[in-house]
Short mmCIF file of N, CA and C in Angstrom, two decimals:
data_model
loop_
_atom_site.label_atom_id
_atom_site.label_comp_id
_atom_site.label_asym_id
_atom_site.label_seq_id
_atom_site.Cartn_x
_atom_site.Cartn_y
_atom_site.Cartn_z
N UNK D 859 27.62 13.47 7.91
CA UNK D 859 27.87 13.16 6.51
C UNK D 859 26.95 14.02 5.65
N UNK D 860 27.50 14.78 4.72
CA UNK D 860 26.70 15.59 3.81
C UNK D 860 26.32 14.76 2.60
N UNK D 861 25.54 15.37 1.72
CA UNK D 861 25.13 14.65 0.50
C UNK D 861 26.31 14.40 -0.43
N UNK D 862 27.38 15.19 -0.26
CA UNK D 862 28.54 15.06 -1.14
C UNK D 862 29.49 13.97 -0.66
N UNK D 863 29.56 13.76 0.65
CA UNK D 863 30.47 12.76 1.19
C UNK D 863 30.08 11.37 0.70
N UNK D 864 31.06 10.58 0.31
CA UNK D 864 30.74 9.21 -0.13
C UNK D 864 30.33 8.36 1.08
N UNK D 865 29.50 7.36 0.84
CA UNK D 865 29.13 6.47 1.95
C UNK D 865 30.35 5.72 2.46
N UNK D 866 30.26 5.25 3.70
CA UNK D 866 31.39 4.54 4.29
C UNK D 866 31.67 3.22 3.59
N UNK D 867 30.64 2.62 3.04
CA UNK D 867 30.85 1.39 2.28
C UNK D 867 29.88 1.37 1.11
N UNK D 868 30.20 0.57 0.13
CA UNK D 868 29.38 0.49 -1.08
C UNK D 868 28.04 -0.18 -0.80
N UNK D 869 27.06 0.17 -1.60
CA UNK D 869 25.74 -0.46 -1.48
C UNK D 869 25.86 -1.93 -1.80
N UNK D 870 25.23 -2.74 -0.99
CA UNK D 870 25.18 -4.19 -1.24
C UNK D 870 23.72 -4.62 -1.24
N UNK D 871 23.38 -5.42 -2.19
CA UNK D 871 22.02 -5.93 -2.27
C UNK D 871 21.73 -6.80 -1.05
N UNK D 872 20.61 -6.55 -0.34
CA UNK D 872 20.31 -7.39 0.82
C UNK D 872 19.90 -8.79 0.38
N UNK D 873 20.12 -9.77 1.22
CA UNK D 873 19.72 -11.14 0.85
C UNK D 873 18.20 -11.25 0.85
N UNK D 874 17.69 -12.09 0.00
CA UNK D 874 16.26 -12.36 -0.04
C UNK D 874 15.94 -13.27 1.13
N UNK D 875 15.10 -12.79 2.04
CA UNK D 875 14.85 -13.53 3.27
C UNK D 875 13.63 -14.42 3.21
N UNK D 876 12.96 -14.43 2.09
CA UNK D 876 11.78 -15.29 1.96
C UNK D 876 11.57 -15.64 0.50
N UNK D 877 10.87 -16.73 0.29
CA UNK D 877 10.47 -17.07 -1.06
C UNK D 877 9.39 -16.09 -1.50
N UNK D 878 9.43 -15.66 -2.72
CA UNK D 878 8.46 -14.68 -3.19
C UNK D 878 7.47 -15.35 -4.12
N UNK D 879 6.23 -15.39 -3.69
CA UNK D 879 5.14 -15.93 -4.49
C UNK D 879 4.33 -14.75 -5.00
N UNK D 880 4.34 -14.47 -6.30
CA UNK D 880 3.63 -13.30 -6.83
C UNK D 880 2.11 -13.38 -6.64
N UNK D 881 1.62 -14.54 -6.26
CA UNK D 881 0.19 -14.69 -6.00
C UNK D 881 -0.17 -14.47 -4.53
N UNK D 882 0.85 -14.23 -3.70
CA UNK D 882 0.61 -14.04 -2.25
C UNK D 882 1.54 -12.93 -1.74
N UNK D 883 1.16 -11.71 -2.07
CA UNK D 883 2.00 -10.56 -1.74
C UNK D 883 1.50 -9.80 -0.51
N UNK D 884 0.66 -10.42 0.29
CA UNK D 884 0.09 -9.77 1.47
C UNK D 884 1.17 -9.26 2.41
N UNK D 885 2.23 -10.03 2.59
CA UNK D 885 3.30 -9.62 3.51
C UNK D 885 3.92 -8.30 3.06
N UNK D 886 4.10 -8.12 1.74
CA UNK D 886 4.67 -6.88 1.23
C UNK D 886 3.68 -5.73 1.39
N UNK D 887 2.41 -6.00 1.15
CA UNK D 887 1.37 -4.99 1.35
C UNK D 887 1.35 -4.55 2.82
N UNK D 888 1.46 -5.48 3.72
CA UNK D 888 1.45 -5.15 5.15
C UNK D 888 2.64 -4.26 5.51
N UNK D 889 3.80 -4.53 4.95
CA UNK D 889 4.97 -3.68 5.21
C UNK D 889 4.77 -2.28 4.66
N UNK D 890 4.19 -2.19 3.47
CA UNK D 890 3.92 -0.88 2.86
C UNK D 890 2.94 -0.10 3.72
N UNK D 891 1.88 -0.75 4.16
CA UNK D 891 0.88 -0.08 5.01
C UNK D 891 1.52 0.42 6.30
N UNK D 892 2.35 -0.41 6.92
CA UNK D 892 3.01 -0.02 8.17
C UNK D 892 3.99 1.13 7.95
N UNK D 893 4.75 1.06 6.87
CA UNK D 893 5.78 2.07 6.62
C UNK D 893 5.19 3.42 6.21
N UNK D 894 4.02 3.41 5.62
CA UNK D 894 3.44 4.65 5.09
C UNK D 894 2.22 5.11 5.87
N UNK D 895 1.83 4.37 6.87
CA UNK D 895 0.63 4.71 7.65
C UNK D 895 -0.61 4.85 6.76
N UNK D 896 -0.71 3.99 5.76
CA UNK D 896 -1.91 4.00 4.91
C UNK D 896 -3.12 3.64 5.74
N UNK D 897 -4.18 4.37 5.54
CA UNK D 897 -5.44 4.09 6.21
C UNK D 897 -6.26 3.17 5.30
N UNK D 898 -6.67 2.00 5.78
CA UNK D 898 -7.46 1.09 4.94
C UNK D 898 -8.72 1.74 4.35
N UNK D 899 -9.31 2.69 5.07
CA UNK D 899 -10.49 3.38 4.55
C UNK D 899 -10.10 4.19 3.30
N UNK D 900 -8.93 4.83 3.35
CA UNK D 900 -8.45 5.58 2.19
C UNK D 900 -8.13 4.65 1.02
N UNK D 901 -7.59 3.48 1.32
CA UNK D 901 -7.29 2.50 0.26
C UNK D 901 -8.59 2.11 -0.44
N UNK D 902 -9.63 1.82 0.33
CA UNK D 902 -10.93 1.46 -0.26
C UNK D 902 -11.47 2.61 -1.10
N UNK D 903 -11.40 3.83 -0.59
CA UNK D 903 -11.88 5.00 -1.33
C UNK D 903 -11.12 5.16 -2.64
N UNK D 904 -9.79 4.98 -2.59
CA UNK D 904 -8.96 5.12 -3.80
C UNK D 904 -9.31 4.06 -4.82
N UNK D 905 -9.48 2.83 -4.37
CA UNK D 905 -9.84 1.75 -5.29
C UNK D 905 -11.23 1.99 -5.88
N UNK D 906 -12.17 2.38 -5.04
CA UNK D 906 -13.53 2.66 -5.52
C UNK D 906 -13.52 3.80 -6.54
N UNK D 907 -12.68 4.81 -6.31
CA UNK D 907 -12.60 5.95 -7.22
C UNK D 907 -12.12 5.55 -8.61
N UNK D 908 -11.32 4.49 -8.69
CA UNK D 908 -10.86 4.03 -10.00
C UNK D 908 -11.70 2.88 -10.54
N UNK D 909 -12.85 2.63 -9.91
CA UNK D 909 -13.79 1.65 -10.43
C UNK D 909 -13.61 0.24 -9.91
N UNK D 910 -12.76 0.05 -8.91
CA UNK D 910 -12.56 -1.28 -8.33
C UNK D 910 -13.49 -1.40 -7.12
N UNK D 911 -14.39 -2.37 -7.16
CA UNK D 911 -15.38 -2.53 -6.10
C UNK D 911 -14.82 -3.15 -4.83
N UNK D 912 -13.85 -2.51 -4.24
CA UNK D 912 -13.24 -3.02 -3.01
C UNK D 912 -14.14 -2.70 -1.82
N UNK D 913 -14.25 -3.65 -0.93
CA UNK D 913 -15.02 -3.46 0.30
C UNK D 913 -14.06 -3.37 1.48
N UNK D 914 -14.56 -2.89 2.61
CA UNK D 914 -13.74 -2.85 3.81
C UNK D 914 -13.24 -4.25 4.17
N UNK D 915 -14.10 -5.25 3.99
CA UNK D 915 -13.73 -6.64 4.32
C UNK D 915 -12.59 -7.12 3.43
N UNK D 916 -12.64 -6.80 2.14
CA UNK D 916 -11.58 -7.23 1.22
C UNK D 916 -10.27 -6.55 1.59
N UNK D 917 -10.30 -5.25 1.84
CA UNK D 917 -9.08 -4.52 2.19
C UNK D 917 -8.50 -5.09 3.49
N UNK D 918 -9.35 -5.37 4.45
CA UNK D 918 -8.89 -5.94 5.72
C UNK D 918 -8.30 -7.34 5.52
N UNK D 919 -8.80 -8.08 4.53
CA UNK D 919 -8.32 -9.45 4.31
C UNK D 919 -6.87 -9.50 3.83
N UNK D 920 -6.35 -8.39 3.34
CA UNK D 920 -4.96 -8.32 2.90
C UNK D 920 -4.02 -8.09 4.06
N UNK D 921 -4.55 -7.73 5.22
CA UNK D 921 -3.70 -7.36 6.35
C UNK D 921 -3.70 -8.40 7.47
N UNK D 922 -4.34 -9.53 7.26
CA UNK D 922 -4.34 -10.57 8.29
C UNK D 922 -3.40 -11.69 7.86
N UNK D 923 -3.02 -12.51 8.81
CA UNK D 923 -2.14 -13.63 8.51
C UNK D 923 -2.80 -14.66 7.61
N UNK D 924 -1.97 -15.44 6.93
CA UNK D 924 -2.51 -16.41 5.97
C UNK D 924 -3.25 -17.57 6.62
N UNK D 925 -3.19 -17.69 7.93
CA UNK D 925 -3.96 -18.73 8.61
C UNK D 925 -5.28 -18.20 9.16
N UNK D 926 -5.48 -16.90 9.05
CA UNK D 926 -6.71 -16.26 9.51
C UNK D 926 -7.86 -16.65 8.58
N UNK D 927 -9.02 -16.82 9.14
CA UNK D 927 -10.21 -17.21 8.37
C UNK D 927 -10.55 -16.17 7.30
N UNK D 928 -10.25 -14.91 7.57
CA UNK D 928 -10.60 -13.83 6.63
C UNK D 928 -9.49 -13.49 5.63
N UNK D 929 -8.40 -14.28 5.62
CA UNK D 929 -7.28 -14.02 4.71
C UNK D 929 -7.72 -14.18 3.27
N UNK D 930 -7.26 -13.25 2.42
CA UNK D 930 -7.47 -13.37 0.98
C UNK D 930 -6.16 -13.00 0.32
N UNK D 931 -5.58 -13.88 -0.50
CA UNK D 931 -4.27 -13.58 -1.09
C UNK D 931 -4.33 -12.39 -2.05
N UNK D 932 -3.32 -11.56 -1.96
CA UNK D 932 -3.17 -10.37 -2.80
C UNK D 932 -2.09 -10.66 -3.83
N UNK D 933 -2.41 -10.51 -5.10
CA UNK D 933 -1.41 -10.77 -6.14
C UNK D 933 -0.54 -9.54 -6.35
N UNK D 934 0.57 -9.74 -7.03
CA UNK D 934 1.46 -8.61 -7.30
C UNK D 934 0.76 -7.59 -8.20
N UNK D 935 -0.11 -8.04 -9.10
CA UNK D 935 -0.86 -7.11 -9.96
C UNK D 935 -1.82 -6.27 -9.11
N UNK D 936 -2.46 -6.88 -8.13
CA UNK D 936 -3.36 -6.13 -7.24
C UNK D 936 -2.56 -5.15 -6.38
N UNK D 937 -1.40 -5.58 -5.93
CA UNK D 937 -0.55 -4.71 -5.12
C UNK D 937 -0.18 -3.47 -5.92
N UNK D 938 0.24 -3.65 -7.16
CA UNK D 938 0.58 -2.52 -8.02
C UNK D 938 -0.64 -1.64 -8.26
N UNK D 939 -1.78 -2.25 -8.54
CA UNK D 939 -3.01 -1.49 -8.76
C UNK D 939 -3.37 -0.67 -7.53
N UNK D 940 -3.24 -1.26 -6.35
CA UNK D 940 -3.56 -0.56 -5.10
C UNK D 940 -2.66 0.66 -4.93
N UNK D 941 -1.37 0.48 -5.17
CA UNK D 941 -0.43 1.59 -5.01
C UNK D 941 -0.69 2.69 -6.04
N UNK D 942 -0.97 2.30 -7.28
CA UNK D 942 -1.28 3.30 -8.30
C UNK D 942 -2.58 4.02 -7.98
N UNK D 943 -3.56 3.31 -7.44
CA UNK D 943 -4.83 3.93 -7.04
C UNK D 943 -4.59 4.94 -5.93
N UNK D 944 -3.74 4.60 -4.96
CA UNK D 944 -3.45 5.52 -3.86
C UNK D 944 -2.74 6.77 -4.38
N UNK D 945 -1.80 6.61 -5.28
CA UNK D 945 -1.08 7.75 -5.85
C UNK D 945 -2.06 8.67 -6.58
N UNK D 946 -2.92 8.10 -7.42
CA UNK D 946 -3.89 8.89 -8.18
C UNK D 946 -4.89 9.58 -7.26
N UNK D 947 -5.37 8.85 -6.25
CA UNK D 947 -6.35 9.40 -5.32
C UNK D 947 -5.76 10.56 -4.52
N UNK D 948 -4.53 10.38 -4.04
CA UNK D 948 -3.87 11.46 -3.29
C UNK D 948 -3.61 12.67 -4.17
N UNK D 949 -3.21 12.43 -5.43
CA UNK D 949 -2.97 13.54 -6.35
C UNK D 949 -4.27 14.29 -6.61
N UNK D 950 -5.34 13.57 -6.86
CA UNK D 950 -6.64 14.21 -7.12
C UNK D 950 -7.09 15.00 -5.89
N UNK D 951 -6.89 14.44 -4.73
CA UNK D 951 -7.28 15.11 -3.48
C UNK D 951 -6.46 16.38 -3.27
N UNK D 952 -5.16 16.31 -3.56
CA UNK D 952 -4.29 17.48 -3.39
C UNK D 952 -4.54 18.55 -4.45
N UNK D 953 -4.95 18.12 -5.66
CA UNK D 953 -5.19 19.06 -6.75
C UNK D 953 -6.59 19.67 -6.70
N UNK D 954 -7.47 19.11 -5.88
CA UNK D 954 -8.85 19.61 -5.81
C UNK D 954 -8.86 21.02 -5.24
N UNK D 955 -9.70 21.89 -5.84
CA UNK D 955 -9.78 23.25 -5.29
C UNK D 955 -10.35 23.23 -3.88
N UNK D 956 -9.82 24.09 -3.06
CA UNK D 956 -10.27 24.18 -1.67
C UNK D 956 -11.55 25.01 -1.63
N UNK D 957 -12.59 24.48 -1.01
CA UNK D 957 -13.85 25.21 -0.90
C UNK D 957 -13.66 26.39 0.05
N UNK D 958 -14.23 27.55 -0.31
CA UNK D 958 -14.08 28.71 0.58
C UNK D 958 -14.78 28.44 1.92
N UNK D 959 -14.18 28.95 2.97
CA UNK D 959 -14.74 28.77 4.30
C UNK D 959 -16.01 29.59 4.42
N UNK D 960 -16.97 29.07 5.10
CA UNK D 960 -18.22 29.76 5.33
C UNK D 960 -18.01 30.87 6.36
N UNK D 961 -18.64 32.02 6.14
CA UNK D 961 -18.51 33.14 7.06
C UNK D 961 -19.56 33.13 8.15
N UNK D 962 -20.29 32.03 8.26
CA UNK D 962 -21.33 31.95 9.29
C UNK D 962 -20.69 31.60 10.62
N UNK D 963 -21.17 32.29 11.67
CA UNK D 963 -20.62 32.01 13.00
C UNK D 963 -21.66 31.39 13.88
#
């Protein structure tokens, strides 16, 4: 199928398979991390770069189950902030000038 060929069937909205609590978006964060191979260390660096005092423990608390002792609920506002921080951090990293290689052997 090329980009011009129409799909075999029309797009249908998938059913909502869970109740969505905007104050507990950890499950969505976990899916994003898995789908994009986000490194939690990079997430912390990105948040710190934008002035959010995130620690490794806090970032890890978003990736454990809600019955885990270290669980901390992630709100939809935090989820958006995290994603925006990652986008800005990656852009800054990609736009940074590359340091010339040292000629020392």
